[in-house]
Each structure stands twice: as C-alpha cells, then as structure tokens.
Amino acid sequence: MADTPETTKKTGWYQKVRDIDRRIIFLFIALAVIIPLLLQPSFPEFPAQLVKDTFAEMDKLPEGSKILMAFDYDPASEPELQPMATVWTRHAFENKLKIYIVALWPLGQNMAEDTLNELLKEYPDRKYGVDYVNLGFKSGGQGVINVILTDFAKMYPTDVYNKPLSQIPIMKDVKSIKDMDLIINISAGFPGLKEWVQFGADPAGVRIIGGSTAVQAPLLYPYIPNQLHGLLGGLKAAAEYEELADRKLCGMKCGQDAECIDSCIKEYAKRDKGKVRMGAQAIAHMVIMAFIIIGNITFFIDRRRERKG
Amino acid sequence: MSKQAKLIVFFVIVGILFAVLLVRASQNKMIKPWPTKTTVEYKQMETDEAGVVMSETIETKQVFSWKGFWTWFAAFLTLCIISFLYDDNPFYKFAEHLFVGVSAAYWMVMGFWTTLVPNLFGKLTPGLVAKTGLIEGLEGVPWTWHYIFPLLLGIVLLMRLSSKYGWVSRWSLAFIVGTTAGLNFVQYLVSDFMMQISQSLKPLIVTAANVDPIISTSPVICSLSNILLFLGVFCGLIYFFFSVEHKGFFGAASRVGIWILMVSFGASFGFTVMGRIALLVGRMEFLFADWLNIIVQ
Amino acid sequence: MLRRTLPLLITFAVGFVLVISKFIPKVETLGEDFSIYFDIIAVFAFILGGGNLVKIHGNKIYRRSEGWGYSLVCIIGFFATLTIGLFKFGNPLGWTGNVVAEGSAFKGIYDFIFKPLGATMFALLAFYVASASYRAFRAKNAEATVLLIAAFVILLGRTFIGKMVSFWVPIDQAGPDIPSFAEWIMNVPNLAGQRAIMIGIALGIVSTSLKLILGIERSYLGADTE
C-alpha cells in the first residue's frame, strides 16, 4: 500500500505511542501517585475473610495474654508495613495484651521504637517492663528463633536498655516462645514470616499471624490456615484491618448510634496511613493497567502487520 | 541545546525553585532549613529494684533544633535518588555511595552493640563489661569458656580480607554452612514438605457443615475448589518432574500444571505492582507532607 | 588436610549435631550453643563486609581511579557512621544507653540519611515496574494470556475500583464480585501453584543440605588453588 500523508501521519503517531520514552511513563506514574495524595480521596474498605480471620485471631485473646511481636523490616518497606505494625500495637494496647518485641533485621529495632513512640502518645499509661518490653535486634536469622524456641535468656541476656531479663517483671513467667499466646511477625523478606512459621510457630505449637509486603504475600498462602493463622498481604490488607479496628473502637465509643459510628470512623481514617495511601494506590493501578492494555494493542497491531506482509 | 546550555538552564531553574522554597519557609508555610528554637521535654523516670516505673518527672528546656536542616538534607537525598529516573548523574552517584557507606557501618554498629557486647563479651569477660557499666548484673559472674570458639571463628572469618591467608576463613564458612544445612534439613522437611502434603488432602465433597469461608460459603464452590487445589498441586509437581518425558498422560498433566503456575505468576505480578506502588506513595508523602507541607496530615 | 578436610569435618559435625538435637533432648543444649555461635559469627560477617568495602574503595582512592571522589564519599560516610555509633556520640543516656535512643546522633543518621536513601531506592522500582509492564507484558500465547488475566483481576480486585466495576453486586453487599474472585484466585489456583513450587524447593533444600553435611557438595570451599 502506497504511503499517503494520512497513513504517514497515523504511522508517526502510532510509532510515538509504541516507542514512548520511558520517562513519559515515569511522569504518568508520578502524577498518578501525587495527585491523589494532594486530593486525598477516600474509598470504603470491605475487609476480606482472611483479614477478618486475622483480626479475630488477635481480638479473641483475653486481657494479659502474651504476644511476641517481631519487627523484621526496614525503612524501604515502611510505607507498606508500618500501618500494620501501628494497628497491631494499638490493638494490643487497647486489649491490654503484653507485648514482647524482638527484631531479626538490624533496622527492625528502629521500626519498633518508632511504633512505640507513636502509640505511647495515645496510651501513656502503658508501662515499660510491665505492659511491654523491647528485647531488640539479634543477628543470625533462623538461628535466633532456634534458640528462643527453648530459652529466651540464652539469646537475650538483656533488653535494649541493657537490663538483665531477670530484673524485668514482664519476663518473669516467660522462658521461651512456647509461653507466648500468639506470635505476630511483620516481615519484608529474609529472615521473616516464613522462618518464623518454620522454626518458631511449627515446632513450638504457638499460633502465628503475620504481615508481609505484597511481593512476599502470594508465597505465604500455602501456610494458611493450619501453619499461618492470619496474613495481611500488603497495603490493602493493612487498610482493611484498620477498618475493622476502627469499627470496633467506634462501636465501643458510640454503641448502636450509626451516625456517630460513621463520623467516628471518618475521623479515625485520617490517622490510618493504610487507608490514606489506598487512594493513590487505586489510581496508580489504573494507570499501570492502561499502559499494559496500550502495550498489548500495539503488540497485536504490529503482529497483524507482520502477518500481512 | 548544547550540554553546557542545558546545565545552565537546569541550575537556574533549581536556583529559582530553591529561592521560592526559602521564601515559603521564612513565611512558616513549610519546615525551615536553619536551626530553630524549640522546647524539649526530658522525662526522668525512677524505677524500683524490679524495674517498675515508680515516678516520672518532666523537665522542659529551650534548645536549638536542627530537625529542619536535616529534613531538608533528607529531601535533597531523596531528590538525588529520584534524579536517576531522568539519567545517571553525579547527584545520584553521590547519594548511592553515601548510602553504601552508611548502611555497611550501620549494620556493623547494630551487630556490635546488640550481639557482640551482650552475647560474646558479656560471656567471655563479664567482669570487664560490668566495670564499664554497659550491662547490669554481671558482677561476680564467671566467664563461659566455650564462647572462645565463636570469637576465634569470627576472627578467622576476617582473614578472608587477606589474599595469602584467606583460605583459613573456610573453617568459619564451614561452620556457617553446617549450621544452616542442619537447621534447614529438618524444618523444611516438616513445614514445607510433610505439612504441605497433609494440607493438600482436603475433603473433595464439602457439606454445609464444613465449608471454608475463606474460599466460599457455598459447599459446591468449596468442593470444586478443593478438587482444583488437589489437582493443581499434583499437576504442578508433575510439571517439575523432568526424569520422565512429558508425553501422554504425563504431558497432559504437565500442561495443566503450567496453566496453574501461570495463574500463580499472574497473581504474584499483581501483588508485586501493588507493593512497589505503595513504596512510592510513602516517599511522595515524605516530600509533600513532611518537607513541603502541601499535604496536611 | 587443613584446607579441605577440616572444613568438611566441621560442616559434618555441626550439621549432624543440629539435626539430632531435634530428636535427642540431651543434645538440644549443644544445638542451641551452635546457633548462638552462628549468630555471633554473623556479626563478624557484617564486619567482613565493612572491611571489604573499605578495601575496595580505599584502593580506588589510593590509585585515583575513575570515580574516586565518590569512593571518598562512601568511606567518609562509613567511618562517620561507625565512629558515631560505636562511641554513641550525642546519646542522651551516654555510653550505657540504647544505641538508637531518641535524640542520639546515630538515630539522626537513621532518620535523615539511611531512611530517605533506602526508602527512595526501593520507591524507584514502582517506575520500573510500570515501564517493564508496558514494554514486556504481552499476551503472546495462551499461557501468557492466562497470566495477564490473573494479574488484571488481582490489580482490579485489590482496590475499590474492583467493587465499583462489579455492577452486578450492590457495593455495600458481599457477593460474587471482582474482589471476591481475586480472593478466590489467591486461595485456590495461586495456592496450588505456590504449594507445588514450595514442595519442590523443600525437596531441593533437603537434598542439598544432606549433600553439604555429608561432604558430597563442596563448592562453598572454593577452588583448591586458594
């Protein structure tokens, strides 16, 4: 077919779309994230059954139950995992559970300190050494879990403030992770939730729930529900858990008053980082899906042209 | 436009933006890059012998806060890394090399204070550690002689830096490999093999009494799902079995396995996209909320 | 003997103790001690990493190789962080306080240098995932199409857009909508595929661990000329 001005124009335009500079794609993604952050649209959350089960696993624990919280992530995964750490610590403080904090990542200790500093402003009456203790980071990954499976004090002679465990009241009746009622792990990779299931929860027979990055989450589904009793996979699951926690808190605050519960949930939603970030997440997903569709359209057009000759 | 002209335009634009931001900061519309006076609270806690907090006193002091300056520096480093999206440049290289140096030292410091001091020096030289006041309760505690082995193995590991005596580090590597192999051998067999097989054997005919709400509340869908789950695991394993040629029944099962694996990979891709976007959202929040104060949190 | 046989004996002894410590309670303490030794040696591995970094970048600076200025930045950042952390400069509780205590210079390095750099490095991946999706994610054959459809359902179902698009189910009601379908994909076909992979990997790890303990696999020892 001879080239006419029209076909040349179409080809030129088509070529520009097909061979688009990747920096244009980067710009679209940046705008897809920045604009929703500025406009702050909020979307309702409909918690999935897995998130409801995870919430129930935590909520059913009676007051005074012991939970081991392992902070196995770093600032690189903070946007996804910090909302989970915050909502779980808040849930534990609200239900008056005893928290034992450990970390298998060096920066996990910092993430734990940041979480505690934030939540202690909401719950100033929670006492260190009585309601919670921070044992800090130890190197060695699954080696650490293997030791605390039978003896905490052997691996952690002191807490992060260099106080011997024997002098900390909350450690009095705790010899190993077998004395825990629940293990909660917030994990960004290795060592993380997989290792806690394999080397901690399975041998000790202790129930475990976990939060992981969205990248890791599909790999952990085989452990559900017998080995891993709850999983929050990524930011969406964190937002859904925040919704359940807010509904419970607002239900306790407002009783049966539906209007009060609604406005209470809207008020709490402003502090829930998971929910705040989901707006930008949704728009960015749409942009990426649009790029995939455009990419495939150009691919099919090229293939048809090649077949025609 | 020549490279020099592009550079000049770039620095002029950056200069103008910087001036605009300084004006905003001076008008209290965003965090200031210079030290500011703030009131800081110091909490002093009195604890009893058991470590329970008995009383708290709060002291307030006026100090110069450098938080604004460091926030601007953090924003500068963030923009240096983001600049790589346009092209590799000296700002990105500076930030990258700074990150490599700081992170290597950070891990060393954390490992030293959290593991070496309490778990090695606290066992080998408890008296000395007690004298420094680093750990309480070590006075009069005898040393644990067998911790000399990890100290020696650790020093031997450092021999890897020597080209002449680097082979000695094989002893430490052998210890590391032996530990990992020993730990993994049992637990992978239990958690990732035996328990996975037992969990695949689910009832193929589900009644209303034993539906799994995670899958569905309908017994029919649960039954079909359990059948698909069992067949999916079986066919997926067949796909990975390369000792038999993939022909006939084996070939057909292997084909089904590929389809199941493709669904898995598609799900993984979807989740990967989610995960990466979330990380970007967090960084943009820092720039637009903590630094520029355009988003009010 | 010292270069190959001794390391193989160490691997065998340690691996054997850790395996039988799961079955014989009397050996459990020895297994725990070996795990603690492993944790301590892991810290020396961090020190080795730092030493290697100084060696490589120090060499670059000494020889004034291309980009030696950046190596200088790396070394300065390394030693500054190391000094501040080891001596706990600016720590409000002094020498005996928590190394990452609020207000300490080391915590400041974490808050204003490490955190922004680390987080932004990973945030760049969002851009590359979009660019890679546009260029490489093609429905070239039936299997790739299945992969694409599964990914689309997950991407839609994991946001509110999935609920909005599922017009056949009212928004505030549970039902067979796209988010439910996404959940089903995760809990059934994805689980089946991941479980098959997990079982395969487990068998691989068990056989490799056995080969390492028995000294059949020796590649970790390196070449004989070392």
Short mmCIF file of N, CA and C in Angstrom, two decimals, chain B residues 93-203:
data_model
loop_
_atom_site.label_atom_id
_atom_site.label_comp_id
_atom_site.label_asym_id
_atom_site.label_seq_id
_atom_site.Cartn_x
_atom_site.Cartn_y
_atom_site.Cartn_z
N LYS B 93 24.97 9.46 41.99
CA LYS B 93 26.16 8.68 42.37
C LYS B 93 26.61 9.05 43.79
N PHE B 94 26.54 10.35 44.10
CA PHE B 94 26.90 10.81 45.45
C PHE B 94 26.00 10.14 46.49
N ALA B 95 24.68 10.20 46.23
CA ALA B 95 23.71 9.63 47.19
C ALA B 95 23.89 8.12 47.30
N GLU B 96 24.13 7.46 46.19
CA GLU B 96 24.28 6.00 46.17
C GLU B 96 25.50 5.58 47.00
N HIS B 97 26.63 6.27 46.79
CA HIS B 97 27.85 5.91 47.51
C HIS B 97 27.73 6.23 49.00
N LEU B 98 27.04 7.32 49.31
CA LEU B 98 26.80 7.66 50.72
C LEU B 98 25.97 6.56 51.38
N PHE B 99 24.94 6.08 50.68
CA PHE B 99 24.07 5.02 51.20
C PHE B 99 24.85 3.74 51.46
N VAL B 100 25.73 3.38 50.51
CA VAL B 100 26.50 2.15 50.66
C VAL B 100 27.39 2.23 51.91
N GLY B 101 28.08 3.36 52.06
CA GLY B 101 28.98 3.52 53.22
C GLY B 101 28.21 3.53 54.53
N VAL B 102 27.14 4.31 54.59
CA VAL B 102 26.38 4.44 55.85
C VAL B 102 25.73 3.11 56.22
N SER B 103 25.17 2.40 55.25
CA SER B 103 24.46 1.16 55.58
C SER B 103 25.43 0.09 56.06
N ALA B 104 26.63 0.00 55.44
CA ALA B 104 27.61 -1.00 55.90
C ALA B 104 27.99 -0.74 57.35
N ALA B 105 28.25 0.53 57.67
CA ALA B 105 28.64 0.88 59.05
C ALA B 105 27.47 0.68 60.00
N TYR B 106 26.26 0.99 59.54
CA TYR B 106 25.08 0.88 60.41
C TYR B 106 24.89 -0.55 60.88
N TRP B 107 25.00 -1.50 59.94
CA TRP B 107 24.83 -2.92 60.28
C TRP B 107 25.93 -3.36 61.25
N MET B 108 27.16 -2.87 61.03
CA MET B 108 28.26 -3.24 61.93
C MET B 108 27.99 -2.74 63.34
N VAL B 109 27.57 -1.50 63.46
CA VAL B 109 27.33 -0.90 64.78
C VAL B 109 26.20 -1.65 65.50
N MET B 110 25.11 -1.91 64.79
CA MET B 110 23.97 -2.62 65.40
C MET B 110 24.40 -4.01 65.86
N GLY B 111 25.13 -4.71 64.99
CA GLY B 111 25.60 -6.06 65.34
C GLY B 111 26.52 -6.03 66.55
N PHE B 112 27.38 -5.02 66.63
CA PHE B 112 28.32 -4.91 67.75
C PHE B 112 27.56 -4.72 69.06
N TRP B 113 26.69 -3.72 69.11
CA TRP B 113 26.04 -3.38 70.39
C TRP B 113 24.96 -4.37 70.79
N THR B 114 24.28 -4.98 69.83
CA THR B 114 23.16 -5.86 70.19
C THR B 114 23.57 -7.32 70.34
N THR B 115 24.64 -7.73 69.68
CA THR B 115 25.03 -9.15 69.75
C THR B 115 26.41 -9.34 70.38
N LEU B 116 27.43 -8.67 69.87
CA LEU B 116 28.79 -8.90 70.38
C LEU B 116 28.94 -8.53 71.85
N VAL B 117 28.44 -7.38 72.23
CA VAL B 117 28.62 -6.93 73.63
C VAL B 117 27.88 -7.86 74.61
N PRO B 118 26.54 -8.08 74.47
CA PRO B 118 25.89 -8.95 75.46
C PRO B 118 26.19 -10.44 75.29
N ASN B 119 26.24 -10.93 74.03
CA ASN B 119 26.33 -12.37 73.82
C ASN B 119 27.76 -12.92 73.72
N LEU B 120 28.76 -12.05 73.44
CA LEU B 120 30.13 -12.54 73.36
C LEU B 120 30.97 -12.00 74.52
N PHE B 121 31.14 -10.65 74.55
CA PHE B 121 31.98 -10.07 75.61
C PHE B 121 31.34 -10.25 76.98
N GLY B 122 30.01 -10.21 77.03
CA GLY B 122 29.32 -10.43 78.29
C GLY B 122 29.51 -11.83 78.83
N LYS B 123 29.83 -12.79 77.94
CA LYS B 123 30.06 -14.18 78.37
C LYS B 123 31.54 -14.44 78.64
N LEU B 124 32.42 -13.85 77.79
CA LEU B 124 33.85 -14.11 77.93
C LEU B 124 34.49 -13.25 79.01
N THR B 125 34.09 -11.99 79.09
CA THR B 125 34.69 -11.07 80.07
C THR B 125 33.59 -10.34 80.83
N PRO B 126 32.78 -11.06 81.59
CA PRO B 126 31.67 -10.39 82.28
C PRO B 126 32.12 -9.33 83.28
N GLY B 127 33.25 -9.56 83.91
CA GLY B 127 33.75 -8.58 84.90
C GLY B 127 34.07 -7.25 84.25
N LEU B 128 34.74 -7.32 83.10
CA LEU B 128 35.13 -6.10 82.39
C LEU B 128 33.90 -5.35 81.90
N VAL B 129 32.93 -6.10 81.36
CA VAL B 129 31.70 -5.48 80.85
C VAL B 129 30.93 -4.84 82.00
N ALA B 130 30.94 -5.50 83.17
CA ALA B 130 30.24 -4.94 84.34
C ALA B 130 30.91 -3.63 84.76
N LYS B 131 32.26 -3.60 84.72
CA LYS B 131 33.01 -2.39 85.13
C LYS B 131 32.67 -1.20 84.24
N THR B 132 32.46 -1.45 82.94
CA THR B 132 32.14 -0.35 82.02
C THR B 132 30.71 0.15 82.23
N GLY B 133 29.90 -0.64 82.98
CA GLY B 133 28.51 -0.23 83.23
C GLY B 133 27.59 -0.49 82.06
N LEU B 134 28.06 -1.24 81.06
CA LEU B 134 27.25 -1.46 79.86
C LEU B 134 26.08 -2.39 80.14
N ILE B 135 26.32 -3.41 80.96
CA ILE B 135 25.24 -4.36 81.28
C ILE B 135 25.18 -4.53 82.78
N GLU B 136 23.96 -4.45 83.33
CA GLU B 136 23.81 -4.61 84.77
C GLU B 136 23.84 -6.09 85.15
N GLY B 137 24.18 -6.34 86.41
CA GLY B 137 24.03 -7.68 86.97
C GLY B 137 25.11 -8.67 86.58
N LEU B 138 26.25 -8.20 86.01
CA LEU B 138 27.30 -9.14 85.62
C LEU B 138 28.43 -9.22 86.64
N GLU B 139 28.30 -8.49 87.74
CA GLU B 139 29.36 -8.52 88.76
C GLU B 139 29.43 -9.91 89.38
N GLY B 140 30.66 -10.45 89.43
CA GLY B 140 30.85 -11.75 90.07
C GLY B 140 30.41 -12.94 89.22
N VAL B 141 29.96 -12.69 88.01
CA VAL B 141 29.53 -13.80 87.15
C VAL B 141 30.77 -14.42 86.51
N PRO B 142 30.93 -15.76 86.57
CA PRO B 142 32.13 -16.37 85.97
C PRO B 142 32.04 -16.36 84.45
N TRP B 143 33.19 -16.47 83.80
CA TRP B 143 33.19 -16.44 82.34
C TRP B 143 32.75 -17.80 81.79
N THR B 144 32.19 -17.80 80.58
CA THR B 144 31.74 -19.03 79.92
C THR B 144 32.79 -19.36 78.87
N TRP B 145 33.66 -20.32 79.19
CA TRP B 145 34.88 -20.56 78.41
C TRP B 145 34.63 -20.91 76.94
N HIS B 146 33.50 -21.63 76.66
CA HIS B 146 33.35 -22.14 75.29
C HIS B 146 32.97 -21.05 74.29
N TYR B 147 32.70 -19.81 74.78
CA TYR B 147 32.45 -18.72 73.83
C TYR B 147 33.72 -18.24 73.15
N ILE B 148 34.87 -18.84 73.52
CA ILE B 148 36.13 -18.53 72.83
C ILE B 148 36.05 -19.05 71.38
N PHE B 149 35.24 -20.11 71.17
CA PHE B 149 35.15 -20.69 69.83
C PHE B 149 34.54 -19.73 68.81
N PRO B 150 33.35 -19.11 69.10
CA PRO B 150 32.82 -18.17 68.11
C PRO B 150 33.74 -16.96 67.91
N LEU B 151 34.46 -16.54 68.99
CA LEU B 151 35.40 -15.42 68.84
C LEU B 151 36.50 -15.81 67.85
N LEU B 152 37.06 -17.00 68.02
CA LEU B 152 38.13 -17.45 67.12
C LEU B 152 37.61 -17.63 65.70
N LEU B 153 36.44 -18.25 65.58
CA LEU B 153 35.86 -18.44 64.25
C LEU B 153 35.55 -17.10 63.58
N GLY B 154 35.12 -16.12 64.37
CA GLY B 154 34.83 -14.80 63.83
C GLY B 154 36.10 -14.12 63.32
N ILE B 155 37.17 -14.20 64.13
CA ILE B 155 38.44 -13.59 63.72
C ILE B 155 38.96 -14.28 62.46
N VAL B 156 38.80 -15.60 62.44
CA VAL B 156 39.25 -16.38 61.29
C VAL B 156 38.48 -15.98 60.03
N LEU B 157 37.20 -15.65 60.20
CA LEU B 157 36.39 -15.22 59.06
C LEU B 157 36.95 -13.93 58.44
N LEU B 158 37.47 -13.06 59.32
CA LEU B 158 38.01 -11.79 58.84
C LEU B 158 39.28 -11.99 58.01
N MET B 159 39.89 -13.18 58.12
CA MET B 159 41.10 -13.47 57.34
C MET B 159 40.79 -13.49 55.84
N ARG B 160 39.52 -13.52 55.50
CA ARG B 160 39.12 -13.51 54.09
C ARG B 160 39.63 -12.27 53.37
N LEU B 161 39.92 -11.23 54.15
CA LEU B 161 40.41 -9.99 53.56
C LEU B 161 41.85 -10.12 53.08
N SER B 162 42.54 -11.16 53.56
CA SER B 162 43.95 -11.35 53.17
C SER B 162 44.00 -12.29 51.98
N SER B 163 44.81 -11.92 50.97
CA SER B 163 44.92 -12.79 49.79
C SER B 163 45.76 -14.02 50.12
N LYS B 164 46.72 -13.89 51.08
CA LYS B 164 47.62 -15.01 51.39
C LYS B 164 46.94 -16.02 52.33
N TYR B 165 46.25 -15.51 53.38
CA TYR B 165 45.68 -16.40 54.39
C TYR B 165 44.16 -16.50 54.30
N GLY B 166 43.59 -16.07 53.19
CA GLY B 166 42.13 -16.09 53.03
C GLY B 166 41.53 -17.47 53.16
N TRP B 167 42.29 -18.54 52.86
CA TRP B 167 41.77 -19.91 52.89
C TRP B 167 41.36 -20.32 54.30
N VAL B 168 41.94 -19.66 55.32
CA VAL B 168 41.60 -20.00 56.71
C VAL B 168 40.11 -19.73 56.99
N SER B 169 39.56 -18.75 56.28
CA SER B 169 38.15 -18.39 56.52
C SER B 169 37.20 -19.53 56.14
N ARG B 170 37.71 -20.53 55.44
CA ARG B 170 36.87 -21.69 55.10
C ARG B 170 36.34 -22.38 56.35
N TRP B 171 37.11 -22.34 57.46
CA TRP B 171 36.66 -23.00 58.69
C TRP B 171 35.37 -22.33 59.19
N SER B 172 35.36 -20.98 59.16
CA SER B 172 34.16 -20.27 59.60
C SER B 172 33.01 -20.49 58.62
N LEU B 173 33.34 -20.47 57.34
CA LEU B 173 32.30 -20.69 56.33
C LEU B 173 31.70 -22.08 56.49
N ALA B 174 32.56 -23.05 56.82
CA ALA B 174 32.09 -24.42 57.02
C ALA B 174 31.11 -24.47 58.20
N PHE B 175 31.42 -23.71 59.25
CA PHE B 175 30.53 -23.67 60.41
C PHE B 175 29.19 -23.07 60.02
N ILE B 176 29.25 -21.96 59.26
CA ILE B 176 28.01 -21.29 58.83
C ILE B 176 27.18 -22.23 57.96
N VAL B 177 27.85 -22.88 57.00
CA VAL B 177 27.15 -23.77 56.08
C VAL B 177 26.56 -24.97 56.84
N GLY B 178 27.34 -25.51 57.78
CA GLY B 178 26.86 -26.65 58.57
C GLY B 178 25.64 -26.30 59.39
N THR B 179 25.67 -25.12 60.02
CA THR B 179 24.53 -24.69 60.85
C THR B 179 23.28 -24.52 59.99
N THR B 180 23.44 -23.82 58.88
CA THR B 180 22.28 -23.58 58.01
C THR B 180 21.73 -24.89 57.46
N ALA B 181 22.64 -25.77 57.02
CA ALA B 181 22.18 -27.07 56.47
C ALA B 181 21.46 -27.89 57.54
N GLY B 182 22.03 -27.91 58.74
CA GLY B 182 21.42 -28.69 59.83
C GLY B 182 20.06 -28.16 60.23
N LEU B 183 19.94 -26.83 60.33
CA LEU B 183 18.65 -26.23 60.71
C LEU B 183 17.61 -26.46 59.62
N ASN B 184 18.03 -26.20 58.38
CA ASN B 184 17.07 -26.28 57.26
C ASN B 184 16.62 -27.70 56.98
N PHE B 185 17.51 -28.69 57.17
CA PHE B 185 17.21 -30.07 56.81
C PHE B 185 15.92 -30.55 57.48
N VAL B 186 15.82 -30.32 58.78
CA VAL B 186 14.65 -30.83 59.50
C VAL B 186 13.42 -29.97 59.22
N GLN B 187 13.58 -28.65 59.36
CA GLN B 187 12.41 -27.79 59.31
C GLN B 187 11.78 -27.69 57.93
N TYR B 188 12.57 -27.71 56.87
CA TYR B 188 11.99 -27.68 55.53
C TYR B 188 11.23 -28.98 55.27
N LEU B 189 11.77 -30.08 55.79
CA LEU B 189 11.10 -31.37 55.62
C LEU B 189 9.75 -31.37 56.33
N VAL B 190 9.70 -30.78 57.52
CA VAL B 190 8.46 -30.78 58.29
C VAL B 190 7.47 -29.74 57.74
N SER B 191 7.93 -28.45 57.69
CA SER B 191 6.99 -27.36 57.39
C SER B 191 6.66 -27.23 55.91
N ASP B 192 7.66 -27.44 55.06
CA ASP B 192 7.45 -27.19 53.63
C ASP B 192 7.20 -28.44 52.82
N PHE B 193 7.29 -29.61 53.45
CA PHE B 193 7.03 -30.84 52.70
C PHE B 193 5.87 -31.61 53.34
N MET B 194 6.13 -32.15 54.54
CA MET B 194 5.09 -33.01 55.13
C MET B 194 3.80 -32.26 55.41
N MET B 195 3.91 -31.08 56.01
CA MET B 195 2.68 -30.34 56.36
C MET B 195 1.99 -29.82 55.10
N GLN B 196 2.73 -29.52 54.07
CA GLN B 196 2.11 -29.04 52.83
C GLN B 196 1.32 -30.17 52.17
N ILE B 197 1.86 -31.38 52.21
CA ILE B 197 1.16 -32.53 51.63
C ILE B 197 -0.11 -32.81 52.43
N SER B 198 0.00 -32.77 53.75
CA SER B 198 -1.19 -33.06 54.56
C SER B 198 -2.27 -32.01 54.34
N GLN B 199 -1.85 -30.75 54.13
CA GLN B 199 -2.84 -29.68 53.92
C GLN B 199 -3.47 -29.73 52.53
N SER B 200 -2.85 -30.46 51.61
CA SER B 200 -3.42 -30.58 50.27
C SER B 200 -4.54 -31.62 50.25
N LEU B 201 -4.56 -32.49 51.27
CA LEU B 201 -5.56 -33.57 51.30
C LEU B 201 -6.82 -33.07 52.01
N LYS B 202 -7.57 -32.26 51.29
CA LYS B 202 -8.79 -31.69 51.87
C LYS B 202 -9.99 -32.48 51.35
N PRO B 203 -11.13 -32.42 52.06
CA PRO B 203 -12.32 -33.16 51.60
C PRO B 203 -12.75 -32.69 50.20
#
